[in-house]
Coordinates of C-alpha atoms (C1' of nucleotides) in Angstrom, one line a residue:
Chain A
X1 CA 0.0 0.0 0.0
X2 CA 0.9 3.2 -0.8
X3 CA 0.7 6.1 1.2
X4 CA -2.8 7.3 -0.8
X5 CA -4.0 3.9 -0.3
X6 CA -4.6 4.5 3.3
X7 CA -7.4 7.2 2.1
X8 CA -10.0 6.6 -0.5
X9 CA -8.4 6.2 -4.1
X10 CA -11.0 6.9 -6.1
X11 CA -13.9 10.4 -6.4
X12 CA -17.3 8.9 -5.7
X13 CA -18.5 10.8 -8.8
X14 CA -16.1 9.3 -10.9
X15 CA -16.0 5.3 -9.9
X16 CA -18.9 5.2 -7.7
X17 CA -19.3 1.3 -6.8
X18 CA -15.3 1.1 -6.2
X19 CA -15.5 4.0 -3.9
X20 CA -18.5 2.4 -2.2
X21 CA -16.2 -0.5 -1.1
X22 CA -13.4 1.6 -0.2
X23 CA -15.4 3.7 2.4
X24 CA -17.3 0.4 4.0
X25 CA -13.6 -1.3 4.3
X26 CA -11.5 1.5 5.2
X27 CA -13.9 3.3 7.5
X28 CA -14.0 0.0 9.5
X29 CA -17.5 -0.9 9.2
X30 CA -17.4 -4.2 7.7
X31 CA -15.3 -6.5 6.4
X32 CA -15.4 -9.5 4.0
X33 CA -16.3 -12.9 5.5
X34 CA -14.6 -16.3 4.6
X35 CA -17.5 -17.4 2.8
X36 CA -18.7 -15.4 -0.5
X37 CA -21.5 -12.5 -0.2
X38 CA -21.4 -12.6 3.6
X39 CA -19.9 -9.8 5.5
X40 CA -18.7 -9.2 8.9
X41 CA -19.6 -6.0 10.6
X42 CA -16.9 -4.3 13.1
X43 CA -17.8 -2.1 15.9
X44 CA -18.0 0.8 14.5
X45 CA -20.7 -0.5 11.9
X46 CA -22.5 -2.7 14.8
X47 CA -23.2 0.6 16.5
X48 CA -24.4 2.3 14.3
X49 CA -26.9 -0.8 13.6
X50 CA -27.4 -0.7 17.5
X51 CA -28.5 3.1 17.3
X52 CA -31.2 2.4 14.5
X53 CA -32.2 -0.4 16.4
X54 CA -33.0 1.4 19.9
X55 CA -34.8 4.4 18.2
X56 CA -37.4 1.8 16.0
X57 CA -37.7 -0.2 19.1
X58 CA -38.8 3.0 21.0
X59 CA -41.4 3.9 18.3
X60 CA -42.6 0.5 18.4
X61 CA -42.8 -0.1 22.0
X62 CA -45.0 3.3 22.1
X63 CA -47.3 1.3 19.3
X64 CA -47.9 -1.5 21.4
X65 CA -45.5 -3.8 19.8
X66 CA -43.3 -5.9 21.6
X67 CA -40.0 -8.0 21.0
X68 CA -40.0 -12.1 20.2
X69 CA -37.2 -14.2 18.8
X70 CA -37.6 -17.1 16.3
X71 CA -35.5 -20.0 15.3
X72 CA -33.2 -19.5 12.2
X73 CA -34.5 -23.2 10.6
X74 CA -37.9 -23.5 8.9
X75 CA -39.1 -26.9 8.0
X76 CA -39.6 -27.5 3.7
X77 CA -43.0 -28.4 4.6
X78 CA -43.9 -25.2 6.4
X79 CA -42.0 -23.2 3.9
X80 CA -43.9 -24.6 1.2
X81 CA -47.7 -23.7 2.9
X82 CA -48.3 -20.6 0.8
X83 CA -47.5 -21.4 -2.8
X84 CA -46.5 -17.9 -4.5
X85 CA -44.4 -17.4 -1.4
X86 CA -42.4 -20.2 -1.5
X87 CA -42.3 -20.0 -5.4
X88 CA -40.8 -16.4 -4.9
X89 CA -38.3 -17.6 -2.6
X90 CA -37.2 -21.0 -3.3
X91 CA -34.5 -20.0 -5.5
X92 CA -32.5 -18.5 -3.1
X93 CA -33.1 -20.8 0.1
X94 CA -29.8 -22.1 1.8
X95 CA -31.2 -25.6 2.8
X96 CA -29.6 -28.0 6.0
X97 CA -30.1 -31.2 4.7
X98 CA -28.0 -33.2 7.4
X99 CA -27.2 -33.5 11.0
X100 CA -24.1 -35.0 11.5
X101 CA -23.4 -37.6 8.9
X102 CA -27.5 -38.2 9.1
X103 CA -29.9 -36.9 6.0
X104 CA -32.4 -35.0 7.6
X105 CA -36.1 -36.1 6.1
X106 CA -37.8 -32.6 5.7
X107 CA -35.0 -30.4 5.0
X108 CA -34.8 -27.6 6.8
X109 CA -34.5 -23.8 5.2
X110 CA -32.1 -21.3 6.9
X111 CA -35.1 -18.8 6.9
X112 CA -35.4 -16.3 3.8
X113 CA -38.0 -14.5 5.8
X114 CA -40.6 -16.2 8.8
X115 CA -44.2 -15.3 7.7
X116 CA -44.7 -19.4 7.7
X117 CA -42.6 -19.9 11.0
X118 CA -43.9 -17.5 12.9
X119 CA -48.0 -17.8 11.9
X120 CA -47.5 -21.4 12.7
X121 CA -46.9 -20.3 15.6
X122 CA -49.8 -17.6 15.5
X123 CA -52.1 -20.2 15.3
X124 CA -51.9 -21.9 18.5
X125 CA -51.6 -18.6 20.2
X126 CA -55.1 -17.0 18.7
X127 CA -58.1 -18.6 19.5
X128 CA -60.2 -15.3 20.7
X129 CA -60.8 -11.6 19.3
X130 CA -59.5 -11.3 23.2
X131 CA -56.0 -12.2 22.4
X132 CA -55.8 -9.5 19.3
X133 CA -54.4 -7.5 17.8
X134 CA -51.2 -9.5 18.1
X135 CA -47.9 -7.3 17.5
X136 CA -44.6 -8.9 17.8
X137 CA -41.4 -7.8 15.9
X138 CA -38.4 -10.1 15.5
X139 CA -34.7 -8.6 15.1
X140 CA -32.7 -11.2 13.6
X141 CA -31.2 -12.2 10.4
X142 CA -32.4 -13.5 7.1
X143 CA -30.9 -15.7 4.6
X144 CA -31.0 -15.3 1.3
X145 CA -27.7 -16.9 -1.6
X146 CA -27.1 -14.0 -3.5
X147 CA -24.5 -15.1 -6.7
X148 CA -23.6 -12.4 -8.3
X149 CA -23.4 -8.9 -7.6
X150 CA -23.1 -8.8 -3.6
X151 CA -22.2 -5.4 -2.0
X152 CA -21.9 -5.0 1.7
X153 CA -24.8 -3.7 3.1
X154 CA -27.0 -3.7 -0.4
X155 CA -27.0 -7.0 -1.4
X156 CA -25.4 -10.1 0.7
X157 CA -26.8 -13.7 1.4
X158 CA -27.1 -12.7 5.0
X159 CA -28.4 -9.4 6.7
X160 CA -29.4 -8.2 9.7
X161 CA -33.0 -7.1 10.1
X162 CA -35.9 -6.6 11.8
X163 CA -39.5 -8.5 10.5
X164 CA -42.4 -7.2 12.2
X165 CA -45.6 -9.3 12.1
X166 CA -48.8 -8.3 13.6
X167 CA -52.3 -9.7 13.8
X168 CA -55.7 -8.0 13.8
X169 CA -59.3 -8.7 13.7
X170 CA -60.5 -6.5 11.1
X171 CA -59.3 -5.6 7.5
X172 CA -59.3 -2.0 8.3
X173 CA -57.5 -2.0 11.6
X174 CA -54.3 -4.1 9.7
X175 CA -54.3 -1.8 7.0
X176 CA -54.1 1.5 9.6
X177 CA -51.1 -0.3 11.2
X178 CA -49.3 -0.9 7.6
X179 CA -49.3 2.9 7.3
X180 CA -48.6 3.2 10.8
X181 CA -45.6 1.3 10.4
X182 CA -44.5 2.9 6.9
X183 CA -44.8 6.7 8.6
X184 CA -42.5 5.1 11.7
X185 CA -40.2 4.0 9.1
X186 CA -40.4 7.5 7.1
X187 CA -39.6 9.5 10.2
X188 CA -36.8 7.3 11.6
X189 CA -35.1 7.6 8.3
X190 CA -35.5 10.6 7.7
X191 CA -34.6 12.1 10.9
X192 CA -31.9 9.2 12.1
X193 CA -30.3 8.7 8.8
X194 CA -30.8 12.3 7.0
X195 CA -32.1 10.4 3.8
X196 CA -35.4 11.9 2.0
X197 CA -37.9 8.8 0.8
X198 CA -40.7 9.0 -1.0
X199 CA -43.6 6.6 0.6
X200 CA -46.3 5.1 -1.9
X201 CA -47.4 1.7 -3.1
X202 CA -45.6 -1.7 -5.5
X203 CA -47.2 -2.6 -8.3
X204 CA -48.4 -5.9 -8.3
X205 CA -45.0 -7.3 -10.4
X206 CA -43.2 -5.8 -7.5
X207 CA -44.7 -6.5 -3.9
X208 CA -44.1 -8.9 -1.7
X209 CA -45.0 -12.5 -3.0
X210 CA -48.2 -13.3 -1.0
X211 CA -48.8 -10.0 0.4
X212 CA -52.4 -8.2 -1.0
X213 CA -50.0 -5.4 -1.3
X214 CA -47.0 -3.7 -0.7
X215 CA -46.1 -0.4 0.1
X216 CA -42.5 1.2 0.3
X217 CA -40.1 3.8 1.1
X218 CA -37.6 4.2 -2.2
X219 CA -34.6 7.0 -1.8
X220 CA -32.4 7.8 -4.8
X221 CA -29.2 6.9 -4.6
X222 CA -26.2 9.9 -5.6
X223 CA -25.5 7.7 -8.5
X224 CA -29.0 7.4 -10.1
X225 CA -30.0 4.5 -8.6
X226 CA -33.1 3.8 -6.7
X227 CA -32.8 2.1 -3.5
X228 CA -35.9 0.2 -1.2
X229 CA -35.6 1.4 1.8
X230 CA -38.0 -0.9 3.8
X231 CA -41.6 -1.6 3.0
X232 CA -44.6 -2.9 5.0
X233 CA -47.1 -5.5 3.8
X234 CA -50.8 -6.0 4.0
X235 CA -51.2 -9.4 3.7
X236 CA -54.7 -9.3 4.0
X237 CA -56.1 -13.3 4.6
X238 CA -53.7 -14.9 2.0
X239 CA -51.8 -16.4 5.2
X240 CA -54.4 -16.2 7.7
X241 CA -56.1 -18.9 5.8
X242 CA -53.0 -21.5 4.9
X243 CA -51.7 -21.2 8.6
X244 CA -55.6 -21.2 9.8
X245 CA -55.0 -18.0 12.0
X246 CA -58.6 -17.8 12.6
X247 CA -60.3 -16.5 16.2
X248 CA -63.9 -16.1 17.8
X249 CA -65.4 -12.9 17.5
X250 CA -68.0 -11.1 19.8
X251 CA -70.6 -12.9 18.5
X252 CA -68.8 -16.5 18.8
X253 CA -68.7 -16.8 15.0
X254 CA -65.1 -18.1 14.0
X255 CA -63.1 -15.5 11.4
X256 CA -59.6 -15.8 9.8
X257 CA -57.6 -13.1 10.9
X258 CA -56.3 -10.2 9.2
X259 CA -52.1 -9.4 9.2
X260 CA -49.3 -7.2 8.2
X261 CA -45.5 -7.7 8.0
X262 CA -43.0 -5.3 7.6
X263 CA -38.8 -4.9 7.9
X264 CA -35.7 -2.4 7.3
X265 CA -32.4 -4.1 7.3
X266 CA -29.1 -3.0 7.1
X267 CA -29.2 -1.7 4.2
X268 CA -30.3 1.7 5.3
X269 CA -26.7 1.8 6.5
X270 CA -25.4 1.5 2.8
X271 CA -27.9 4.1 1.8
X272 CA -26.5 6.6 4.6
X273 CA -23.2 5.8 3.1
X274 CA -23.7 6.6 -0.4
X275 CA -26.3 9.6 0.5
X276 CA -23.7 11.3 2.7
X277 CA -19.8 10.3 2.0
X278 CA -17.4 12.2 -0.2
X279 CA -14.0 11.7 -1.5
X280 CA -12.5 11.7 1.7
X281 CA -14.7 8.6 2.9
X282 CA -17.7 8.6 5.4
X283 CA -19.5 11.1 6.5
X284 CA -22.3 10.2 9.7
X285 CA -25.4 12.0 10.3
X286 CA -24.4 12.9 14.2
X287 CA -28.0 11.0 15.5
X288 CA -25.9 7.7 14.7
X289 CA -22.5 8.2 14.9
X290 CA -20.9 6.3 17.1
X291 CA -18.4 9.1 18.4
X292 CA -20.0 12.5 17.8
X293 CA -17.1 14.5 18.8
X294 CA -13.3 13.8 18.5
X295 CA -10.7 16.1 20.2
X296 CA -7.1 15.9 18.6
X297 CA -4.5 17.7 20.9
X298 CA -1.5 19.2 19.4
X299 CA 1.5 19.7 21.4
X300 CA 5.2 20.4 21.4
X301 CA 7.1 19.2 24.4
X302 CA 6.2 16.9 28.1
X303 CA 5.2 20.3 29.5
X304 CA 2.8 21.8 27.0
X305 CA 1.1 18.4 26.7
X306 CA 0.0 18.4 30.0
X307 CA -1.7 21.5 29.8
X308 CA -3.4 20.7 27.0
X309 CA -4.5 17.4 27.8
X310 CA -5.9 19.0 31.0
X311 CA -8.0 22.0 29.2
X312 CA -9.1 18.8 26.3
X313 CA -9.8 16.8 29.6
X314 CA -12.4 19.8 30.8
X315 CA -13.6 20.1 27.2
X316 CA -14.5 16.5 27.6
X317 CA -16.4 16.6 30.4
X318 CA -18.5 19.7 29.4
X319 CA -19.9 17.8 26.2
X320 CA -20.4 14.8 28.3
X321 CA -22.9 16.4 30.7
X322 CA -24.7 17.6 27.5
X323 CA -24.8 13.8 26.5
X324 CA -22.3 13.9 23.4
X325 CA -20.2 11.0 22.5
X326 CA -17.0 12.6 22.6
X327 CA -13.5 10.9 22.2
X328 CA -9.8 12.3 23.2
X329 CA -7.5 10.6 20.2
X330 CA -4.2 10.9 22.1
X331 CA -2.2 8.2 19.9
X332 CA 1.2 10.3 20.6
X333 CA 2.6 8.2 17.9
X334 CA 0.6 9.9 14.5
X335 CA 0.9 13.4 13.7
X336 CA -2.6 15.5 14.0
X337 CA -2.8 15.9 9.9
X338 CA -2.9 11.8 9.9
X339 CA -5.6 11.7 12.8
X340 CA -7.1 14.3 10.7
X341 CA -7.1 12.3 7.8
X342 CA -8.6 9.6 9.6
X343 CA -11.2 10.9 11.5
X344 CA -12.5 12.0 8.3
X345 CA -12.2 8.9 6.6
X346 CA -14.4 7.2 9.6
X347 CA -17.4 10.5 9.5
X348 CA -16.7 11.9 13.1
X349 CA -19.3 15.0 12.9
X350 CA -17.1 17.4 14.3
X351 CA -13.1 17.5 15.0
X352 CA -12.0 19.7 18.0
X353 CA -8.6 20.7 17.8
X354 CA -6.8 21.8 20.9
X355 CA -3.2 23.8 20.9
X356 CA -0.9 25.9 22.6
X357 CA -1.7 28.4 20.2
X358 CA -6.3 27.9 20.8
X359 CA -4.8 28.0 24.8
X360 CA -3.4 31.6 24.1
X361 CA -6.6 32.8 22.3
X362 CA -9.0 31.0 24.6
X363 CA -10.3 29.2 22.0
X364 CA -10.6 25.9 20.0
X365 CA -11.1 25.0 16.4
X366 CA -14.1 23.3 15.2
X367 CA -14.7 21.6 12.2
X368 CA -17.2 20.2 10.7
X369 CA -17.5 16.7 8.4
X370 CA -20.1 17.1 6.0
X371 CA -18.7 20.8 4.8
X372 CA -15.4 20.5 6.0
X373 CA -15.2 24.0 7.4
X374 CA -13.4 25.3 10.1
X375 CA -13.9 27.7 12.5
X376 CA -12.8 29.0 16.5
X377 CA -15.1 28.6 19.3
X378 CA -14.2 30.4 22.4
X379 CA -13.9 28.7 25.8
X380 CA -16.7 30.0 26.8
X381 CA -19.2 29.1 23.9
X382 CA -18.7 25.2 24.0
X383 CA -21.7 24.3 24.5
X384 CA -23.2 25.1 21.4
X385 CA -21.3 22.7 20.1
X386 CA -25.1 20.6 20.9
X387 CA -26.5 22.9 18.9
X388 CA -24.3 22.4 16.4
X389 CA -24.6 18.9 16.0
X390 CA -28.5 19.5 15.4
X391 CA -27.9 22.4 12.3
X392 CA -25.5 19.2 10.8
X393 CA -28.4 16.5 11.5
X394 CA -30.6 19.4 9.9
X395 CA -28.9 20.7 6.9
X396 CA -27.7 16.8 5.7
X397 CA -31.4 15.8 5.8
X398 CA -32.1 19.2 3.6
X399 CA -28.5 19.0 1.2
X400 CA -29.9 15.0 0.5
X401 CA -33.5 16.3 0.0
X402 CA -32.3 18.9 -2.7
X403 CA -30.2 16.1 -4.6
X404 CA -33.2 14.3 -4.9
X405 CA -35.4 16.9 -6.2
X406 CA -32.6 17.4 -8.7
X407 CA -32.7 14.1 -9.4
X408 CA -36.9 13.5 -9.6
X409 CA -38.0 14.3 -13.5
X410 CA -41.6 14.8 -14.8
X411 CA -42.1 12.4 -18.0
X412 CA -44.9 11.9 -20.4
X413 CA -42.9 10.9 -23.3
X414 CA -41.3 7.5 -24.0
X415 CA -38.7 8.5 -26.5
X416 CA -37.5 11.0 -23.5
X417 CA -37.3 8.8 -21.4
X418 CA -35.9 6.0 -23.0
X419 CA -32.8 8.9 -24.0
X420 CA -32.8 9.8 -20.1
X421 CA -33.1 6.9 -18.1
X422 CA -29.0 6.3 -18.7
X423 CA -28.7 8.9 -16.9
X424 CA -30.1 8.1 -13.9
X425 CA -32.7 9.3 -11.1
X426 CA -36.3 9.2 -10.7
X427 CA -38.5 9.4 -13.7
X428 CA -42.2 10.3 -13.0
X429 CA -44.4 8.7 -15.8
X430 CA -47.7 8.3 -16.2
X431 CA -48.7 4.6 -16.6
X432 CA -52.5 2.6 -17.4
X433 CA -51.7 0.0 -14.7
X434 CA -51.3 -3.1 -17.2
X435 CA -48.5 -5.3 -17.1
X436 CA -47.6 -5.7 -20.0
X437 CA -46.3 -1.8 -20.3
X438 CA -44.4 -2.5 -16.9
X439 CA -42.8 -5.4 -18.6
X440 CA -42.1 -4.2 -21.8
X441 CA -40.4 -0.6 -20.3
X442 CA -38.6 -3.4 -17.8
X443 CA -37.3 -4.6 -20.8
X444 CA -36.5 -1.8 -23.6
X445 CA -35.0 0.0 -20.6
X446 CA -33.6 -1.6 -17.4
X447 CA -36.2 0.1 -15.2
X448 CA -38.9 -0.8 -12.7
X449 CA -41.4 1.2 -11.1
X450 CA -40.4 1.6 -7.7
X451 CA -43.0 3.0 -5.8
X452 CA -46.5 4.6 -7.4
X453 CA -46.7 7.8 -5.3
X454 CA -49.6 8.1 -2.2
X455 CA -51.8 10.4 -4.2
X456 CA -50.3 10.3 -7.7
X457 CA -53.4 7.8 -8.3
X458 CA -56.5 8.8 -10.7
X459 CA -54.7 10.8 -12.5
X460 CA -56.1 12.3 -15.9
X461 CA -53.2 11.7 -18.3
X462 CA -51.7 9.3 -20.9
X463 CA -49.9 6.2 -20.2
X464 CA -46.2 6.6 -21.5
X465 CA -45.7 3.7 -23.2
X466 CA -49.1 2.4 -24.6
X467 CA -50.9 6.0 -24.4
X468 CA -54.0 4.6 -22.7
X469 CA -56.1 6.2 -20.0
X470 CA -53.5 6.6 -16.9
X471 CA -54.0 5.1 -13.6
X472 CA -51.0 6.5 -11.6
X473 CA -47.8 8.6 -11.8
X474 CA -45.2 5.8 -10.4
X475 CA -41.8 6.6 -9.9
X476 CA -39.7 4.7 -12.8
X477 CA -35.9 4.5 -12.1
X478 CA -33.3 1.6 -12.4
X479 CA -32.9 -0.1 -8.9
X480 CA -30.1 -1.7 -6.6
Chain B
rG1 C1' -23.5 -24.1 -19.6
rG2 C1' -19.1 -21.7 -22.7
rG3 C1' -14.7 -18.6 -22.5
rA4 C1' -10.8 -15.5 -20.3
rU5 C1' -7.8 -14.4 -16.3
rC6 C1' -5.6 -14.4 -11.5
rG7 C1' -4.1 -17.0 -6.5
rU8 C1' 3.4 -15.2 -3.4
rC9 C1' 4.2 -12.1 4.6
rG10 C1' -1.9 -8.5 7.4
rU11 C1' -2.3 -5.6 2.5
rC12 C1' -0.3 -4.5 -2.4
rU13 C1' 3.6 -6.6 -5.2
rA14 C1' 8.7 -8.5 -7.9
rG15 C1' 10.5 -13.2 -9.3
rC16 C1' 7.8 -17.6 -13.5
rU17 C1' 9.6 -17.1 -20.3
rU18 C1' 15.3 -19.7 -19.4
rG19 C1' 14.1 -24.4 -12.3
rG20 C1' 19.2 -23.1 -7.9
rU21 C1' 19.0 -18.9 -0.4
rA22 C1' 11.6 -15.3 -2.3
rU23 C1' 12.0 -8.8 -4.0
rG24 C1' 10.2 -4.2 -2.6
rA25 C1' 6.6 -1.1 -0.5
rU26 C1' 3.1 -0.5 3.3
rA27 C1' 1.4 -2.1 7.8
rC28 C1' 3.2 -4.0 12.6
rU29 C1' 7.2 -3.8 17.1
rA30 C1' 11.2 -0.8 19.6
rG31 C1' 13.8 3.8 19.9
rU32 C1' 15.2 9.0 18.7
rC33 C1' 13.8 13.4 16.6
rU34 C1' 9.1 15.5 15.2
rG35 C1' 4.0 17.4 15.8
rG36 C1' -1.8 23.2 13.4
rG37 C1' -3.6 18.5 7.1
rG38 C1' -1.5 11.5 5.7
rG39 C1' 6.5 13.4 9.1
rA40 C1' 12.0 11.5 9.2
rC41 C1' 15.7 8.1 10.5
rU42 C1' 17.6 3.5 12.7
rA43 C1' 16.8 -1.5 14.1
rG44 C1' 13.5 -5.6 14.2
rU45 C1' 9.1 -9.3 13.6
rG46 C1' 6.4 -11.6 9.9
rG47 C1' 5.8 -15.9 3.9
rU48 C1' 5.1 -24.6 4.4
rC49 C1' 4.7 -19.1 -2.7
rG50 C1' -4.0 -21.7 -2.9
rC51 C1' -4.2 -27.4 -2.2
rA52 C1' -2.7 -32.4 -3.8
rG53 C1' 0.3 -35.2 -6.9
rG54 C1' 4.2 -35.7 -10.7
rU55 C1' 9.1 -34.5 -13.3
rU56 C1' 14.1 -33.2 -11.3
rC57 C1' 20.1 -33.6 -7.6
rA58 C1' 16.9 -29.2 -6.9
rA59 C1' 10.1 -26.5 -8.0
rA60 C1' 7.0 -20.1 -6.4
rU61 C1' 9.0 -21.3 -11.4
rC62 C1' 7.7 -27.1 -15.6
rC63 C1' 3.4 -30.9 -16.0
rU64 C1' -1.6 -33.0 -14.2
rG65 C1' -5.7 -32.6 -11.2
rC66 C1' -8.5 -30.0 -7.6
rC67 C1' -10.1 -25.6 -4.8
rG68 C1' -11.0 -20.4 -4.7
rG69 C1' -11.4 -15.2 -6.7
rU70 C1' -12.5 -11.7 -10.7
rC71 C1' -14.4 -10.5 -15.6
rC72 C1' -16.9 -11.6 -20.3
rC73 C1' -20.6 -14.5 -23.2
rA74 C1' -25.3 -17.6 -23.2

RNA sequence: GGGAUCGUCGUCUAGCUUGGUAUGAUACUAGUCUGGGGGACUAGUGGUCGCAGGUUCAAAUCCUGCCGGUCCCA
């Protein structure tokens, strides 16, 4: 290695897949496991997982949903229950198929996802309208053999997640609690992460194989791409009835139940990544990063580090009452310009550099990740360093929300869009609702529709491709 | 399924044609000087050359098979 190599080599606008991997493995999130398409996440990664984690948990706990854990092994024969959802996933099951030197008889599937598993389960737990609604999320992982094409964080055979799966005893009461969940989603990620999504339905080629419907959170990606962000099901009775969820109303008459499921995985961490890093590497929204704050001291001599350390000591303590994650990066063996280099490289929010010169003027210099400026703050004014860290949390939510604008385009015509969709971004596009026109501009074109817009429905306009009657505006783009 | 290409200290890499003590950088360890944007010098640790066979006095190098990675085509 060179010494550029310890830094990102490449300008995200230039190679933007190769500087994804350099930020994921040089910013120490993850790493490459033994085994191909499964990563390995490092602490600083975990924690930022951990962070996501205990705000959804918060919002769900305050929605009556509590916390279960299921086994990782599913049966075939349970798998196999609800026929479209085990056609959709069978191609990418991981199957145990001995124990020991023993062939198992049913084989067992390293779960893809638990709908079957867990409304098994379900089953035996509902007998009366009493016992609804039932809401119980799952944080675990999910298997599912990805070949080709695996990216940490977007696309491996393993990822962490959470599957939420509730229970209720009327179709209209499941369906409140699938938008429920999708505005929980919306706000964490958009307040947590800083990434804008737009919130709206599948079509029927895209949702969930066995749900009634889907709906979604897409974000664009800086590089044109769309990316699904998470997405909550109605499932309506499709699984109610298979798995014989069924209860005793009111009136003793026996119903099958109606449900929802719903995740977010990891992958919102690779869409941080790409929505916020730069050439110099990662760049955290301070809501999730692990260490808010870092303080780099720069001294001379014995004597002058003592004083320093001593003011950086007090600095410390200040921001810790005020509940900031702060860390003091005294490695006396780098000089400040490399712990510089590589706070920047891992995202830290805000640097604080300490001196003998910032000791004379009573001051410190600040500066900031996501603009890289730099600026003095006087001993006296540290604590708005908190209030600092909420105008960054702020204006990277509103810098990613303009980018997306810029990249959201109003279509009605095919040719134009056939000529822009190299480009990337979101292409807005009338469409009848057949499809065959989904297919066919699948096909021509290399894009899906990712999510038809909440209210771009019943509109009065011309499909793009087939110039029928229009049902919707969806959001056409090529995905992840 | 078809084809191409590559496996050498933690990482990147030279050596392979023409067999003979495995090269350099970086990282790591120790020390001295340094220190406000990736610092210098000195010394040191680290490799059964992907695996298994074969040829040979001798194999990272030649031959065969296997395993793994990457890319292209269907």
């Amino acid at each position: 290695m060179s010494k550029e190599d310890i830094g990102i080599t490449v300008s995200k606008n230039k190679d933007f897949s190769e500087w994804y991997t350099q930020v994921v493995l040089k910013a120490k999130l993850a790493d490459y496991a033994p085994v191909k398409g499964l990563i390995v996440l490092r602490p600083d990664g975990y924690s930022i997982w951990e962070s996501l984690r205990s705000t959804f948990d918060r919002k769900f706990v305050s929605n009556g949903i509590r916390n279960g854990f299921l086994p990782i092994l599913i049966p075939e024969s349970l798998l196999g229950k609800e026929k479209k959802h085990f056609a959709g996933f069978n191609p990418e099951v991981f199957w145990v198929t001995h124990s020991g030197e023993n062939e198992v008889g049913d084989r067992l599937a390293l779960r893809p996802t638990s709908e079957t598993l867990a409304y098994t389960l379900y089953s035996k737990w509902i007998q009366s309208w009493r016992d609804l609604p039932l809401k119980i999320n799952f944080w675990n992982t999910a298997l599912r053999a990805e070949i080709k094409g695996t990216k940490p964080f977007l696309r491996t055979s393993e990822f962490l997640w959470q599957e939420g799966h509730t229970v209720h005893a009327s179709q209209e009461e499941a369906e409140k609690e699938v938008m429920k969940i999708l505005e929980i989603y919306k706000n964490t990620v958009e307040e947590e992460l800083g990434i804008p999504v737009t919130i709206g339905k599948k079509s029927e080629k895209e949702k969930f194989v066995g749900a009634v419907y889907t709906t979604t959170m897409e974000s664009i990606m800086p590089d044109g791409k769309a990316l699904q962000m998470g997405t909550s099901h109605f499932l309506g009775q499709n699984f109610s009835k298979p798995f014989e969820v069924k209860f005793a109303d009111i009136d003793n008459v026996e119903h099958f139940a109606w449900q929802t499921s719903w995740g977010v995985s990891w992958r919102l961490i690779g869409a941080m990544i790409m929505t916020h890093g730069d050439d110099q590497g990662l760049v955290l929204p301070p809501k999730v990063a692990p260490i808010q704050v870092v303080i780099v001291p720069i001294y001379k001599n014995d004597e002058g580090k003592d004083k320093i350390l001593s003011k950086v000591e007090e600095i410390r303590k200040n921001l810790e009452l005020k509940e900031i994650r702060v860390h003091i990066d005294d490695r006396s063996e780098l000089s400040p310009g490399y712990k510089f280099n590589d706070w920047e490289l891992k995202g830290v929010p805000i640097r604080i550099e300490v001196g003998p010169k910032d000791i004379e003027k009573q001051s410190i210099v600040i500066a900031k990740r996501y603009n890289r400026e730099k600026s003095s703050l006087s001993f006296t004014e540290i604590g708005k360093i908190s209030t600092i860290l909420d105008e960054i949390q702020e204006s990277m939510l509103k810098t990613a929300r303009e980018q997306a604008k810029a990249n959201t385009k109003n279509i009605t015509e095919y040719t134009e869009f056939k000529s822009k969709i190299e480009e990337g971004g979101f292409f807005c596009a009338p469409w009848c609702g057949k499809l065959e026109c989904e297919e066919k501009i699948k096909e021509e074109t290399g894009a899906d529709i990712r999510v038809i817009p909440f209210g771009s429905e019943n509109t009065n306009k011309k499909c793009m491709y087939c110039h029928e009657q229009s049902i919707s505006i969806p959001i056409f783009a090529k995905g992840y």
